[in-house]
Coordinates of C-alpha atoms in Angstrom, one line a residue:
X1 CA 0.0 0.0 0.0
X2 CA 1.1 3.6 -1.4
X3 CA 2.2 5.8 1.8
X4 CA 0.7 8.9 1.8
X5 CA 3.2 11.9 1.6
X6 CA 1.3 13.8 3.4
X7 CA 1.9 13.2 7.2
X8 CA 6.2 13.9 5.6
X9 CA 5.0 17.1 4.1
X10 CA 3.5 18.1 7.3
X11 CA 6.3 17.6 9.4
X12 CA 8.7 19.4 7.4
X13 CA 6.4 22.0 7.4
X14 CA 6.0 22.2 11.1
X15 CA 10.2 21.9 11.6
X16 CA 10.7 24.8 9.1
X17 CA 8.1 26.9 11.4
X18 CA 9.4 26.3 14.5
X19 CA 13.1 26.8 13.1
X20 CA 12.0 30.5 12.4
X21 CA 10.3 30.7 15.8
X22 CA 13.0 29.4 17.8
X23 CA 15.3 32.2 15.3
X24 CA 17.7 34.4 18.2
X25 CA 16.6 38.2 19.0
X26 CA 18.7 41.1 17.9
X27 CA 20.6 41.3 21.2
X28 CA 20.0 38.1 22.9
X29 CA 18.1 37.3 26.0
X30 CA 17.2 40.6 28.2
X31 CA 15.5 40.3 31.2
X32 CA 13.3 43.6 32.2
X33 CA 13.7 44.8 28.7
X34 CA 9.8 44.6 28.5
X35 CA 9.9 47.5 30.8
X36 CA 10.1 50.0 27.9
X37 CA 6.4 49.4 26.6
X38 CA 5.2 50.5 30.2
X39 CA 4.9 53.7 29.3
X40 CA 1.5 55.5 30.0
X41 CA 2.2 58.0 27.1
X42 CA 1.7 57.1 23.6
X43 CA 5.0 56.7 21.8
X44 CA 4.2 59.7 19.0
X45 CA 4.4 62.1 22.2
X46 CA 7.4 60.9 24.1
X47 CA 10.1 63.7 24.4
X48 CA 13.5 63.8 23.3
X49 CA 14.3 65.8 26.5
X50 CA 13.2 64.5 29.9
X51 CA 13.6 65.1 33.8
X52 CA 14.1 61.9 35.8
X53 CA 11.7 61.6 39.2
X54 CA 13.4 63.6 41.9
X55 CA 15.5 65.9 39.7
X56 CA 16.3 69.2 42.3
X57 CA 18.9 71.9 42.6
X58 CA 18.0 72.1 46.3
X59 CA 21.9 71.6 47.4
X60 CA 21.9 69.5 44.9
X61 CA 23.9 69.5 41.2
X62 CA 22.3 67.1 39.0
X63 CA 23.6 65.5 35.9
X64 CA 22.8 66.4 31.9
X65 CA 23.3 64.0 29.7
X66 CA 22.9 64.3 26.1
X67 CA 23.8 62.4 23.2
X68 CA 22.7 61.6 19.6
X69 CA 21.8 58.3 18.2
X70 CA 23.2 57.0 15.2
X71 CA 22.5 54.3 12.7
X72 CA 24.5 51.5 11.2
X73 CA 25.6 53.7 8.4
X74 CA 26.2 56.5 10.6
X75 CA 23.1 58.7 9.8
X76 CA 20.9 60.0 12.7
X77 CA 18.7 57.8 14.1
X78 CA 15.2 59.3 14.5
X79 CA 12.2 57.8 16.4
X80 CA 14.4 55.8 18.8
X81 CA 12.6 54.5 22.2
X82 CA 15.3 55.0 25.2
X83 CA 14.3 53.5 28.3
X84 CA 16.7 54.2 31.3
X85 CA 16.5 53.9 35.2
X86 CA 18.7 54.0 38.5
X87 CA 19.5 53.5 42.1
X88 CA 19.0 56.6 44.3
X89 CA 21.3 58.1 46.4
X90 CA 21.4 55.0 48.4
X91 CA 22.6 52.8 46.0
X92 CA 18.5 51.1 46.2
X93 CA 16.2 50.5 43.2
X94 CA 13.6 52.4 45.2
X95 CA 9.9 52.4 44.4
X96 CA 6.7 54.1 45.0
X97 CA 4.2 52.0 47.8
X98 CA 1.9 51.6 44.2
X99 CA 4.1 50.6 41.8
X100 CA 3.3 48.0 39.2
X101 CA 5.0 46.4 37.2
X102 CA 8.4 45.9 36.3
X103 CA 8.7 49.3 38.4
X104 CA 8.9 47.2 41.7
X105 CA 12.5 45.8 40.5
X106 CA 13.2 49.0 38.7
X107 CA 12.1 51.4 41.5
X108 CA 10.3 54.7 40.0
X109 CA 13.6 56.7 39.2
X110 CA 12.9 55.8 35.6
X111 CA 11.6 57.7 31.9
X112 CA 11.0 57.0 28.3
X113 CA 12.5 59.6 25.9
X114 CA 12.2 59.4 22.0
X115 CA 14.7 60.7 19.9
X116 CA 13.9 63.6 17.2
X117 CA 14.6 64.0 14.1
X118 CA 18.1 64.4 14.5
X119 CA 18.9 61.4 16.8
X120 CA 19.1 64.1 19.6
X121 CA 18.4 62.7 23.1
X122 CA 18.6 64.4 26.6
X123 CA 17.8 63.9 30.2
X124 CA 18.2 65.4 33.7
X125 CA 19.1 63.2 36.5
X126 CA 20.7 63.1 40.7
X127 CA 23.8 60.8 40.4
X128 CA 23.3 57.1 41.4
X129 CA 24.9 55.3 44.1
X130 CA 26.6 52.1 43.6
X131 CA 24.6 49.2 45.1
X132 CA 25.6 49.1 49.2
X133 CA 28.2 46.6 48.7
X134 CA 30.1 48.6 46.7
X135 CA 30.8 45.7 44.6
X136 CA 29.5 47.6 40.7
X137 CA 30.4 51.2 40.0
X138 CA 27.4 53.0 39.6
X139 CA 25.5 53.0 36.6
X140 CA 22.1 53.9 34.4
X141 CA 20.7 51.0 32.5
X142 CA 19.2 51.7 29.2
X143 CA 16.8 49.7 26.9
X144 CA 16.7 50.6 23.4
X145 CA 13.7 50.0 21.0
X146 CA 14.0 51.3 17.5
X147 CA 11.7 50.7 14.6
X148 CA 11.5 46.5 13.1
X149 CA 13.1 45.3 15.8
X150 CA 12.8 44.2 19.4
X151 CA 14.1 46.4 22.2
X152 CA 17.5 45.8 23.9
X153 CA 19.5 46.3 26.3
X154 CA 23.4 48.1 25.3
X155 CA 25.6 49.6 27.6
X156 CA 24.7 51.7 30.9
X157 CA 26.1 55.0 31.6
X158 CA 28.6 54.9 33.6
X159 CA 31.2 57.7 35.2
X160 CA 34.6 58.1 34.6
X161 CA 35.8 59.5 37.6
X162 CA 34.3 56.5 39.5
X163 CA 37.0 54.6 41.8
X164 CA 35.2 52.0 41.5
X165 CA 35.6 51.4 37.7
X166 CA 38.7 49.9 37.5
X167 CA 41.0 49.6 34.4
X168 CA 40.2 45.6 34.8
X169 CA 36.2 46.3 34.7
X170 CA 36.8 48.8 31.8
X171 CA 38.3 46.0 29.6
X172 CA 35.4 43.8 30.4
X173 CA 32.8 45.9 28.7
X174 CA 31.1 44.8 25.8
X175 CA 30.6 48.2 24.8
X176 CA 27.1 47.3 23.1
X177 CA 25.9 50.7 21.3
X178 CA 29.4 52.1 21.5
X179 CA 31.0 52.6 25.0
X180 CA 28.6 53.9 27.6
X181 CA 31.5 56.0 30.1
X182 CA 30.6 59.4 30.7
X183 CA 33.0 62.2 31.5
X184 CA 31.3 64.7 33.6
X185 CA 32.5 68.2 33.6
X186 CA 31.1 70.8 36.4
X187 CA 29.6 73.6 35.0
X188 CA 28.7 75.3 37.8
X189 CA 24.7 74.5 39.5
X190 CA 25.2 71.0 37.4
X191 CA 27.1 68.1 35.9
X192 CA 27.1 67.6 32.3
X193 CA 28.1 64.4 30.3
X194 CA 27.8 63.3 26.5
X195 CA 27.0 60.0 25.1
X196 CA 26.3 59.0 21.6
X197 CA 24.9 55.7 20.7
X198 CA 25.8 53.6 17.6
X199 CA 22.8 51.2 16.4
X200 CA 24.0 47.6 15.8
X201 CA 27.4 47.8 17.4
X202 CA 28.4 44.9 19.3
X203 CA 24.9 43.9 19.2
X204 CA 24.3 40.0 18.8
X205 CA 22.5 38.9 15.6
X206 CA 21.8 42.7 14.2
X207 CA 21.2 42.9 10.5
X208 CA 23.5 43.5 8.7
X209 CA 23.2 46.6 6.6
X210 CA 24.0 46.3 2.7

């Protein structure tokens, strides 16, 4: 009796599928990333300049940091997502007695920005603390989400006068989006610090750009 080819076809069918299913993420596994679609504002309105919670000059001198976003071929990179939070001043992911959300492992020192039409970004910010053990130099994480792909995580900001990062942590960086160390110079009521961002660099399984 003639087999029928069917039940073959079928499971070939069903292997090809799940082979594209089971196909890796630009940038890998990211726990949290998710975060970045929490935001209650719709995306067409998000700034390109924002004030994190808790931003004062009251004895205080906050941090500016601005930076443009480039793509792969080095062109501004418009309509980018940036999602970024911190520690306090304690060196705690602190959040409100409400939160939802990926906020409770976040804590609520956190914003969304959206870069214009010249890949411009900015945001206002107080300076982290490292965790209490003192074991990580203190840093701002940052998810990136920009248009036909998935969000990501690259580089956090971190400070070059830090102590604690050492020349043997520097060399461990991936620098994923280009490096992510800040110099901050004192301009007088605040800190200010530049970083640009390069789409696709160091990024596992980004495509590549004819």
């Amino acid at each position: 009796m003639k087999k029928h080819p069917f039940p073959v076809f079928i499971t070939l069918l069903f292997s090809v599928l799940n082979a594209f299913s089971q196909t890796a993420k630009v940038g890998g596994p990211c726990e949290g990333c998710e975060a970045i679609f929490e935001n209650t504002i719709p995306v067409e309105k998000l700034k390109s300049f924002i004030q994190l919670p808790g931003v004062t000059w009251d004895g205080k001198k906050p941090l500016g940091i601005n930076g443009t976003v480039y793509k792969a071929d080095g062109t501004p990179a418009a309509g980018v997502i940036l999602y970024i939070y911190h520690t306090d001043e304690t060196g705690h992911y602190t959040a409100k007695a409400d939160a939802k959300g990926w906020e409770k492992r976040h804590g609520s020192i956190r914003g969304w920005m959206r870069t214009d039409g010249n890949g411009f970004y900015k945001f206002g910010t107080l300076r982290p603390a490292p965790y209490p053990g003192r074991n990580e130099p203190a840093h701002i994480h940052i998810t990136i989400k920009e248009p036909g792909l998935n969000e990501y995580y690259i580089d956090e900001f971190l400070f070059d006068d830090d102590p604690l990062l050492t020349a043997e942590k520097r060399q461990k960086l991936e620098n994923r989006g280009g490096s992510g160390i800040v110099k901050l110079v004192d301009v007088g009521n605040m800190y200010k610090g530049e970083r640009n961002i390069y789409l696709g660099r160091n990024i596992p399984n980004y495509p590549v750009t004819p």
